PDB file of C-alpha atoms in Angstrom:
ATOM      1  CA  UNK A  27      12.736  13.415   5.877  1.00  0.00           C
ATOM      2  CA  UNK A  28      10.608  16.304   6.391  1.00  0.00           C
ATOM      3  CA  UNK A  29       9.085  19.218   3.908  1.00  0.00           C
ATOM      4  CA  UNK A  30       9.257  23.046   3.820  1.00  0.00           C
ATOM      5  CA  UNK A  31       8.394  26.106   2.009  1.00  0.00           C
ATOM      6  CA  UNK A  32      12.264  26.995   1.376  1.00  0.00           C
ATOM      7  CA  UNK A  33      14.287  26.239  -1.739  1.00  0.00           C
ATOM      8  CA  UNK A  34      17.143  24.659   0.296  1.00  0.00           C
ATOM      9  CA  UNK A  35      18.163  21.440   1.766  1.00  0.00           C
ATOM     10  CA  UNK A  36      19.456  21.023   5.184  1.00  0.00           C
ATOM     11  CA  UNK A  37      21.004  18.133   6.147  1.00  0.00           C
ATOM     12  CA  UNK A  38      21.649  16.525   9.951  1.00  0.00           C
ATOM     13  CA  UNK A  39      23.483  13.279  10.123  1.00  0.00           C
ATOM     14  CA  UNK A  40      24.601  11.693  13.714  1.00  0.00           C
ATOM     15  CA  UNK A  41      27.349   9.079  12.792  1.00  0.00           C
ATOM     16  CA  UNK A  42      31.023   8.013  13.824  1.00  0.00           C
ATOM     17  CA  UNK A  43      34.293   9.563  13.819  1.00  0.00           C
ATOM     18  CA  UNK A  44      35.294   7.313  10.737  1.00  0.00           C
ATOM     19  CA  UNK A  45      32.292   8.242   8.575  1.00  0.00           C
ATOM     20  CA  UNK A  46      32.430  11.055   6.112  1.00  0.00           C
ATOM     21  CA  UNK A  47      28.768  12.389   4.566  1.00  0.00           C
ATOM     22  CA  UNK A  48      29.189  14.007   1.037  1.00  0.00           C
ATOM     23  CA  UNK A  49      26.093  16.431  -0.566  1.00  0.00           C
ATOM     24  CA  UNK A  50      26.366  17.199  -4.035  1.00  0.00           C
ATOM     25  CA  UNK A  51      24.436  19.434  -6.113  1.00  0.00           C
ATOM     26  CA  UNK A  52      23.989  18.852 -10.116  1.00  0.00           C
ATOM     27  CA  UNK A  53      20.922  21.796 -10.742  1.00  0.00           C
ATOM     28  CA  UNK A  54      17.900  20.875  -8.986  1.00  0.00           C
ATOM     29  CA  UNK A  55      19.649  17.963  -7.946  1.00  0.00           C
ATOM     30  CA  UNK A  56      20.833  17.036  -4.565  1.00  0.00           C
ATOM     31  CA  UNK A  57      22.341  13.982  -3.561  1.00  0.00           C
ATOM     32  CA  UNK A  58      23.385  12.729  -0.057  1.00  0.00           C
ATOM     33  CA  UNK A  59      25.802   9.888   0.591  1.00  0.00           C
ATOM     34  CA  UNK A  60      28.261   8.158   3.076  1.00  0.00           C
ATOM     35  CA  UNK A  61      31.264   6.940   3.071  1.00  0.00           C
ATOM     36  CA  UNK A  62      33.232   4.398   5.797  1.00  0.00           C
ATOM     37  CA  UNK A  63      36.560   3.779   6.019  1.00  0.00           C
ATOM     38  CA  UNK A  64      36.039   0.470   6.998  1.00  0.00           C
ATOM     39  CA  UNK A  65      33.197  -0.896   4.965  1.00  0.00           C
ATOM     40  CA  UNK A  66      29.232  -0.260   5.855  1.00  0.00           C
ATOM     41  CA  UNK A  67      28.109   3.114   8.189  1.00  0.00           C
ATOM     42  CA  UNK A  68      25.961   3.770  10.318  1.00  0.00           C
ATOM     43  CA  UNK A  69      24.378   7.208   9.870  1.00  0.00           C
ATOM     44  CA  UNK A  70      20.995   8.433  11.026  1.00  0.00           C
ATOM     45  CA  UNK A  71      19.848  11.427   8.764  1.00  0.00           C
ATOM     46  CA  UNK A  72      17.365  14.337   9.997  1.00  0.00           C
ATOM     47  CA  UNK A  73      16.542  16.213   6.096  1.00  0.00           C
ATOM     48  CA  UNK A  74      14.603  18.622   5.524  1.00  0.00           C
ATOM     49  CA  UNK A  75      13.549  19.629   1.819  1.00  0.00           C
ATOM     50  CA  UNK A  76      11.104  22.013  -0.505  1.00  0.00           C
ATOM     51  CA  UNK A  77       7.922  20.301  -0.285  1.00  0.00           C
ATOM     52  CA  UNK A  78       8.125  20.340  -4.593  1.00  0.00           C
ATOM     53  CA  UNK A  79      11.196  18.034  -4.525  1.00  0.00           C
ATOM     54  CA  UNK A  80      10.909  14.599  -5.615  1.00  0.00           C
ATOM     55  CA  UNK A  81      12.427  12.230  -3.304  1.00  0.00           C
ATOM     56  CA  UNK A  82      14.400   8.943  -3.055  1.00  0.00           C
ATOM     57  CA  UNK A  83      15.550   6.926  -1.070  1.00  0.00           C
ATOM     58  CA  UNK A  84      18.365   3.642  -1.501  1.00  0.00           C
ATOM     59  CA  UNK A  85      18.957   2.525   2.162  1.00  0.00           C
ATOM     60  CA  UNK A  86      21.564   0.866   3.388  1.00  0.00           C
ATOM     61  CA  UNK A  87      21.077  -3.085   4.125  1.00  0.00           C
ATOM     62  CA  UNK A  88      19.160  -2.558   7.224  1.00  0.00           C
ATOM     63  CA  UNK A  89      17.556   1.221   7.099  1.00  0.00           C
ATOM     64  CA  UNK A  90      14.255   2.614   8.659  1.00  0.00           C
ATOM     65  CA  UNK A  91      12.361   5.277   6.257  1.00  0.00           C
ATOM     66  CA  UNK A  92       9.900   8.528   7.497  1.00  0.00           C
ATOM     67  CA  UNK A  93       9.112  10.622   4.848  1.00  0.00           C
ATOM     68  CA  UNK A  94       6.014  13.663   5.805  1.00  0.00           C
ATOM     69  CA  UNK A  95       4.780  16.175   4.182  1.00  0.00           C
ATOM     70  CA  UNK A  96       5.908  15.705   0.675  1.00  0.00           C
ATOM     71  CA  UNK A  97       3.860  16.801  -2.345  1.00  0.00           C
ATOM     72  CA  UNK A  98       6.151  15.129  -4.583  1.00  0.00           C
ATOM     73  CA  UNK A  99       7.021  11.626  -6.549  1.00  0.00           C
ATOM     74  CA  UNK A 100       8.757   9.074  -3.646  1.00  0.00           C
ATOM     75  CA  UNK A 101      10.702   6.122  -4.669  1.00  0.00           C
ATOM     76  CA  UNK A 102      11.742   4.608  -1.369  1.00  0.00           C
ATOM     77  CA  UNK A 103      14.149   0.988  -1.249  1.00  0.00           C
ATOM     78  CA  UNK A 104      15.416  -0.550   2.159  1.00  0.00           C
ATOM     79  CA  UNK A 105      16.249  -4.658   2.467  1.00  0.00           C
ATOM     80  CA  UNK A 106      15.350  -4.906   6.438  1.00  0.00           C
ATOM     81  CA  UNK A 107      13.282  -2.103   7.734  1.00  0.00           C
ATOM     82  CA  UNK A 108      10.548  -0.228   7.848  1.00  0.00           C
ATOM     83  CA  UNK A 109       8.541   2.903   5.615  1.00  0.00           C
ATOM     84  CA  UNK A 110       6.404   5.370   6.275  1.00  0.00           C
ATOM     85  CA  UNK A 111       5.613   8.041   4.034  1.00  0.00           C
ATOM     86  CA  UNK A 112       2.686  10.944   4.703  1.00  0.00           C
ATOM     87  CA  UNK A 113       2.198  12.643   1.392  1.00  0.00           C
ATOM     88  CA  UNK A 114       3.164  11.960  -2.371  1.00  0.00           C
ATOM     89  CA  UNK A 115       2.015  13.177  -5.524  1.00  0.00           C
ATOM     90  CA  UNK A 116       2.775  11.503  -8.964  1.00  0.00           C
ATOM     91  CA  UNK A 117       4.397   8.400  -9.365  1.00  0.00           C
ATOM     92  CA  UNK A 118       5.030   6.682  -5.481  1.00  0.00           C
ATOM     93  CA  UNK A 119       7.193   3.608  -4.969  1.00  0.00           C
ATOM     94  CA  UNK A 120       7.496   2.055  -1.763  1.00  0.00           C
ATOM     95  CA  UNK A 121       9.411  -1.232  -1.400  1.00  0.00           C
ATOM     96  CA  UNK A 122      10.738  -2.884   2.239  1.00  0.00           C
ATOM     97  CA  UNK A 123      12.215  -6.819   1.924  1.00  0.00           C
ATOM     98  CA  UNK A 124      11.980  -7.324   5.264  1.00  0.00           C
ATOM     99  CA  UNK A 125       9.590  -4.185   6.976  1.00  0.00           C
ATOM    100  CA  UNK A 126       6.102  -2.852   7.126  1.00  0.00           C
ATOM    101  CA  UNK A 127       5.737  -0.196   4.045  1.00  0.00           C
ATOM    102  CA  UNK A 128       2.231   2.321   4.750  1.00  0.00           C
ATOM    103  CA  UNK A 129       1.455   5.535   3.252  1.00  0.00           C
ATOM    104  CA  UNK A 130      -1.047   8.180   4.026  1.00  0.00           C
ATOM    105  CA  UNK A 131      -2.239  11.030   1.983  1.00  0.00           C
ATOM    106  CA  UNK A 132      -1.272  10.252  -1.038  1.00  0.00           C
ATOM    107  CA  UNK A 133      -2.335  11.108  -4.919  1.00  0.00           C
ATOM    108  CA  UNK A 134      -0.924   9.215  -8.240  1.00  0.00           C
ATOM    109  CA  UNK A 135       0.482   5.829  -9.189  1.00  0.00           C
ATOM    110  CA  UNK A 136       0.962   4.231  -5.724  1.00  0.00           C
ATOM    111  CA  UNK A 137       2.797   1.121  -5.761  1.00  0.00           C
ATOM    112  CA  UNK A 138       3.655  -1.042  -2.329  1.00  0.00           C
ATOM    113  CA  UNK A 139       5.418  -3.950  -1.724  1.00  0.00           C
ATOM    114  CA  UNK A 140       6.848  -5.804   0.915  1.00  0.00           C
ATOM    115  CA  UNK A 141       8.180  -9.406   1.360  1.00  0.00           C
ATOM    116  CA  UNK A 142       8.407 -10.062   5.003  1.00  0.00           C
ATOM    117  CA  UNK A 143       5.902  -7.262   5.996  1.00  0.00           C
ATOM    118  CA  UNK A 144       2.430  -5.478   6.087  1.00  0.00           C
ATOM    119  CA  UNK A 145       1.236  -2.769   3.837  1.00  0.00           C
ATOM    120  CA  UNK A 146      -1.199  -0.135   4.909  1.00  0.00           C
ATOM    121  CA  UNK A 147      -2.773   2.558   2.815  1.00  0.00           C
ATOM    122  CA  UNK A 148      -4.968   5.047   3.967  1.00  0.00           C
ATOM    123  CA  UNK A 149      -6.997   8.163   2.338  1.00  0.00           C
ATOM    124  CA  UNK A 150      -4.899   8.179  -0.604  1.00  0.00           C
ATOM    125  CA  UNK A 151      -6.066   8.178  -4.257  1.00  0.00           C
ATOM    126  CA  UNK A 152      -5.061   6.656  -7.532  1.00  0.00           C
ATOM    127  CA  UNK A 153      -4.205   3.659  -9.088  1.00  0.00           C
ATOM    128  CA  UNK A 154      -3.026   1.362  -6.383  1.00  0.00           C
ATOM    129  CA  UNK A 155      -0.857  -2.006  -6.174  1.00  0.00           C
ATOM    130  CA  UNK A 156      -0.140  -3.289  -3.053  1.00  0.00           C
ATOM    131  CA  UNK A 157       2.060  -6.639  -3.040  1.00  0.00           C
ATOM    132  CA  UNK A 158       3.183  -8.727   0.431  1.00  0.00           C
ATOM    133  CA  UNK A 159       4.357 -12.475   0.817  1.00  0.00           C
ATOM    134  CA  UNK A 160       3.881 -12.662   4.574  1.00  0.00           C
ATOM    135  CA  UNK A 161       1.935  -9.650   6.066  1.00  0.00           C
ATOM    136  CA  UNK A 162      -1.703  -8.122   6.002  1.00  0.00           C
ATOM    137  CA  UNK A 163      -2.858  -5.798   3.224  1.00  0.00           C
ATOM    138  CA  UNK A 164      -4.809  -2.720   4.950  1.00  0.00           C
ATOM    139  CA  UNK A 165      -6.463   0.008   2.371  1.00  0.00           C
ATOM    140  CA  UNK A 166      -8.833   2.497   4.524  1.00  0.00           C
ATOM    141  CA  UNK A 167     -10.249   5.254   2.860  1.00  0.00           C
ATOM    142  CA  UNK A 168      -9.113   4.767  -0.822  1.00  0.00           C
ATOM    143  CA  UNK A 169     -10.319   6.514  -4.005  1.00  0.00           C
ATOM    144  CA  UNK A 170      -9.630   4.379  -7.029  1.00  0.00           C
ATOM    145  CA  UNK A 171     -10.475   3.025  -9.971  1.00  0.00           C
ATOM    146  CA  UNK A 172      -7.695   0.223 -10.598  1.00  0.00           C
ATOM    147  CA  UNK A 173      -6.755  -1.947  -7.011  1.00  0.00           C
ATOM    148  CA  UNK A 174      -4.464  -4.375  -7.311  1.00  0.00           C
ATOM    149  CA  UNK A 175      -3.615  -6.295  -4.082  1.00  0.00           C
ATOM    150  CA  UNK A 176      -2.066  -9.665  -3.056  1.00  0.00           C
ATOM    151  CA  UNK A 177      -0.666 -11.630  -0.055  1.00  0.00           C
ATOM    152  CA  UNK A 178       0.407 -15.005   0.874  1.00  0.00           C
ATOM    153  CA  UNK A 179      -0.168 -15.304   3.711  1.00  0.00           C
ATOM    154  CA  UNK A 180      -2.304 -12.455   5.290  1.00  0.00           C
ATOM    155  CA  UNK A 181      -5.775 -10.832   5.667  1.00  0.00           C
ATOM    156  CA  UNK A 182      -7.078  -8.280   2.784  1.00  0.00           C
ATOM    157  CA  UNK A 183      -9.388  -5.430   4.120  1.00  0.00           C
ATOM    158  CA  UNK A 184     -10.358  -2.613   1.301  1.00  0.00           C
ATOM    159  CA  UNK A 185     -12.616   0.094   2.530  1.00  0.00           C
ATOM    160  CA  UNK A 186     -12.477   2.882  -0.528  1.00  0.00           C
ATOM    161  CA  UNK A 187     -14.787   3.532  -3.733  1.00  0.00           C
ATOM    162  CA  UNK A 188     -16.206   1.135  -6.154  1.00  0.00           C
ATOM    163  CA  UNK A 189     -16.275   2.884  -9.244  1.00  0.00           C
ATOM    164  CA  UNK A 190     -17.974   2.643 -12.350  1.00  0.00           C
ATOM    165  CA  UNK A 191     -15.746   0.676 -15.185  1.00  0.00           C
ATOM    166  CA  UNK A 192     -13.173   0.127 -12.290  1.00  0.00           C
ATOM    167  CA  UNK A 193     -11.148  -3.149 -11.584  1.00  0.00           C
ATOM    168  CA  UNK A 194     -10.467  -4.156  -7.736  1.00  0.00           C
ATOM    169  CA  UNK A 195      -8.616  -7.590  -7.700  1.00  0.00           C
ATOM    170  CA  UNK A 196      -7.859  -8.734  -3.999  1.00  0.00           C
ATOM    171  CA  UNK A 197      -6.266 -11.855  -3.348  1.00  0.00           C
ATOM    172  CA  UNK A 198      -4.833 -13.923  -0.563  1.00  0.00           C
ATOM    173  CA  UNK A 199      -4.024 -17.677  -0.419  1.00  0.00           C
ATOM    174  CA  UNK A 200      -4.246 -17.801   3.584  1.00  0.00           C
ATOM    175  CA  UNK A 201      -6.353 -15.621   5.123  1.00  0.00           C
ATOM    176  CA  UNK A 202      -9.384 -13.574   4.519  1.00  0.00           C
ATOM    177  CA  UNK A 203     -10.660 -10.992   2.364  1.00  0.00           C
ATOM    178  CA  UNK A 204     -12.753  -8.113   3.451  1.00  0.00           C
ATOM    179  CA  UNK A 205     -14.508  -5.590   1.528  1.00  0.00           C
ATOM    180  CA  UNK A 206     -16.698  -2.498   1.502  1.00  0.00           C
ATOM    181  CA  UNK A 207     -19.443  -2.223  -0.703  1.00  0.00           C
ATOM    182  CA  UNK A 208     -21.256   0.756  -0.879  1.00  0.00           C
ATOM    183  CA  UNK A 209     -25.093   0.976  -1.542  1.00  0.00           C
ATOM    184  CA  UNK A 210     -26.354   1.532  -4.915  1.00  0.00           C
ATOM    185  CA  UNK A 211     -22.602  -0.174  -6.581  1.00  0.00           C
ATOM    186  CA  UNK A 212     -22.522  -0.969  -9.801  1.00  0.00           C
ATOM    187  CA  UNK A 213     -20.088  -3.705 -10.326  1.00  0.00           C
ATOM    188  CA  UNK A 214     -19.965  -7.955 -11.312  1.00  0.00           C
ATOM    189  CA  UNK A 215     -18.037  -9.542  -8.421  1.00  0.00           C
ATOM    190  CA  UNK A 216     -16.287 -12.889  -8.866  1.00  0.00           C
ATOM    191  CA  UNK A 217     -16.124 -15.035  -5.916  1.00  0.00           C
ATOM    192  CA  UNK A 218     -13.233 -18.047  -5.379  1.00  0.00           C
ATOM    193  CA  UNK A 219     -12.065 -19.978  -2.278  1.00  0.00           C
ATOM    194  CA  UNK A 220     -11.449 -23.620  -2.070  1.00  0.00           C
ATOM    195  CA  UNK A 221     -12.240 -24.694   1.691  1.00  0.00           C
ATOM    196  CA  UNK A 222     -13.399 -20.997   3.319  1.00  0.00           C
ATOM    197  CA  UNK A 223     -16.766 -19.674   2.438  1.00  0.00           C
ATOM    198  CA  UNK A 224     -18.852 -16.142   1.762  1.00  0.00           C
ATOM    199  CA  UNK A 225     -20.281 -13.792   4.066  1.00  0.00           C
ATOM    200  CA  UNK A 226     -22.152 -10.967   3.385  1.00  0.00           C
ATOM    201  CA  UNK A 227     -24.430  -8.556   5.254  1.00  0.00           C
ATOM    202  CA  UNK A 228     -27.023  -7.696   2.843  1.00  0.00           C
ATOM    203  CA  UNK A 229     -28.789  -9.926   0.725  1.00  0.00           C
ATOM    204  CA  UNK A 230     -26.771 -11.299  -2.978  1.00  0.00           C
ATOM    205  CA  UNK A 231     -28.225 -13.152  -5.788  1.00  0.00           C
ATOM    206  CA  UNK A 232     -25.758 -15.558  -6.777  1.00  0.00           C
ATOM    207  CA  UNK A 233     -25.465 -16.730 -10.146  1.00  0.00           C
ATOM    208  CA  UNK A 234     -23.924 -20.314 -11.688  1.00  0.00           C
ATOM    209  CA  UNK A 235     -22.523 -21.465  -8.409  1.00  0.00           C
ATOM    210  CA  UNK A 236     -21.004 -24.520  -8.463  1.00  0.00           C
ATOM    211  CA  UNK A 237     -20.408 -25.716  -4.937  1.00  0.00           C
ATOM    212  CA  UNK A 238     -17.429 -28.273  -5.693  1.00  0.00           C
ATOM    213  CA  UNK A 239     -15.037 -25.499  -6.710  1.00  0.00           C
ATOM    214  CA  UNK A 240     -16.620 -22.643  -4.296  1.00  0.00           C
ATOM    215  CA  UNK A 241     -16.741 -20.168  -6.953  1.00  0.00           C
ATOM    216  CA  UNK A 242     -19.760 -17.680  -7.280  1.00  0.00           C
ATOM    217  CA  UNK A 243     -20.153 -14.625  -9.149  1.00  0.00           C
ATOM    218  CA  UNK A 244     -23.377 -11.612  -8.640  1.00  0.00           C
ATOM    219  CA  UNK A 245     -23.755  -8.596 -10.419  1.00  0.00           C
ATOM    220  CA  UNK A 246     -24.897  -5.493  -8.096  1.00  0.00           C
ATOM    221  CA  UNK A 247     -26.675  -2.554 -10.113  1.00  0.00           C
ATOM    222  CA  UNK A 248     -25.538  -2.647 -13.573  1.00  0.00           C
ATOM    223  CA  UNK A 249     -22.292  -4.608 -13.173  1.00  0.00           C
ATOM    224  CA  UNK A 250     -20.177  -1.827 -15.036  1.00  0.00           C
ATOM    225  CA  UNK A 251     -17.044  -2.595 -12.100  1.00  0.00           C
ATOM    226  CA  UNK A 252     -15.127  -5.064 -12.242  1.00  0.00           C
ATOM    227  CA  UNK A 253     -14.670  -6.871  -8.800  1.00  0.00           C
ATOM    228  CA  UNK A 254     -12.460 -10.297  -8.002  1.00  0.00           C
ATOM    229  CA  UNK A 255     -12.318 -11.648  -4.622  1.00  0.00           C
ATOM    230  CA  UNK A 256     -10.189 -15.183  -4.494  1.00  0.00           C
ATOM    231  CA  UNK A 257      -8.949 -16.676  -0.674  1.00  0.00           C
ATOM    232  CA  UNK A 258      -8.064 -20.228  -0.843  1.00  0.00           C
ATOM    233  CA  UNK A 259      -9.209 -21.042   2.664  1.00  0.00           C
ATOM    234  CA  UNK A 260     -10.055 -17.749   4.084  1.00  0.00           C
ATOM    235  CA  UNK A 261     -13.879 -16.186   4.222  1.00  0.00           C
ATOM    236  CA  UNK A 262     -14.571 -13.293   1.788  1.00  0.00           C
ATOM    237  CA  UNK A 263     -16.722 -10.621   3.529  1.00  0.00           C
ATOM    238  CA  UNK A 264     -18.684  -8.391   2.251  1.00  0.00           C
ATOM    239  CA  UNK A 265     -20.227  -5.354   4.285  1.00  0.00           C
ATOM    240  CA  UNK A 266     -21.872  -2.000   3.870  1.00  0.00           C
ATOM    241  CA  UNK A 267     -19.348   1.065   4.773  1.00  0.00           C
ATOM    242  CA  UNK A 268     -18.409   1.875   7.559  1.00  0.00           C
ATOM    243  CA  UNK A 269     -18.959  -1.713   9.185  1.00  0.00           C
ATOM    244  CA  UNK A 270     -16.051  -3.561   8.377  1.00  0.00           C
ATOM    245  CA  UNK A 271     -13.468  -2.396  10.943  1.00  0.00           C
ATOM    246  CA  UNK A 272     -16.216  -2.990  13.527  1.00  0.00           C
ATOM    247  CA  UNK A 273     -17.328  -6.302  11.782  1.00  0.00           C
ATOM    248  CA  UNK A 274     -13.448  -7.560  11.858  1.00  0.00           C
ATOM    249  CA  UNK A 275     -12.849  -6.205  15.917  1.00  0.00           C
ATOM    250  CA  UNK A 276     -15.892  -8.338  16.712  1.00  0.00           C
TER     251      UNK A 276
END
């Protein structure tokens, strides 16, 4: 699905001699379906629509999604397969079973989640919650004051603002977490992993550790942010801006 600067809708669709695509229109309101004679269809879709219109998307069982340019609310949901969305404004839903979900661009209520699958996010803004059972968690470039993001079994790498009176929870049960802190943050981090262990590259003044249960907590500047970092046998790393991608390649 791609964007324009027209109010219409054109439609594509490569599919078989048995298929049948219907487009409706109720007002602003188009919808696109098919129809088989013989039970599911395969169709592949080439749309184009006014960059204003709000989009979604219910795939079929096993459906690959590429949305760009849209400066509109996206609600995308496939079972096995992939999304990709460049753009978004307002409330954005993203949700793959069995596929890698990553948006770019994006400003609003950004919510991700995948089962089988990794989630990226970059240079988007907003409240974010990112969700995966079996996949990495990428944000690069993220302005937020509410991050929300959890994996089973993956890494966690957040490079974006810590801001004042924010909340960043990141949390993985195997594998590591990775974080940007800028200089001069002002934020109380909380610190928990059972067998994996801390590393930072500037100095931390840790208060009421207690070594048996691996938990820590520091405040940086005033401690107005709220920060919780929790791997239970992954290494949490902390680093200055710009030197985690170049940390985690090395």
């Amino acid at each position: 699905i791609k964007t324009w600067l027209q109010n219409a809708v054109r439609v594509r669709a490569s599919h078989g001699s048995r298929v049948r695509i219907e487009v409706s229109t109720e007002g602003p309101r188009v919808t696109i379906e098919s129809q088989g004679r013989h039970g599911p269809t395969s169709v592949d879709y080439d749309i184009v629509v006014p960059v204003w219109m709000p989009i979604a998307v219910q795939g079929s069982p096993s459906s690959d999604v590429t949305i760009e340019g849209t400066e509109a609310e996206v609600a995308v949901e496939t079972v096995e397969g992939s999304v990709h969305v460049v753009g978004g404004t307002g409330n954005i839903t993203l949700h793959s079973v069995d596929g890698d979900v990553s948006l770019a661009g994006a400003k609003g209520h950004i919510e991700l989640n995948s089962v089988d699958g990794g989630i990226e996010i970059r240079n988007s803004s907003g409240d974010i919650q990112a969700e995966t059972v079996d996949g990495d968690v990428t944000m690069l470039g993220i302005e937020s004051a509410d991050v929300d993001a959890n994996t089973v079994d993956g890494t966690i790498e957040y490079d974006g603002s810590i801001q004042d009176r924010g909340r960043y929870r990141l949390t993985t049960h195997s594998g590591d977490v990775s974080i940007s802190v800028p200089e001069k943050t002002n934020a109380t981090v909380n610190v928990s992993t059972f067998s994996g262990s801390i590393d930072a590259s500037f100095p931390l003044t840790i208060m009421g550790a207690t070594p048996t249960r691996h938990r820590f907590n520091f405040t940086l500047g005033s401690g107005s942010a709220r920060v919780d970092l929790e791997s239970f046998d992954g290494t949490i790393r902390l680093r200055r801006p710009g030197n985690l991608q170049h940390d985690e390649h090395n």
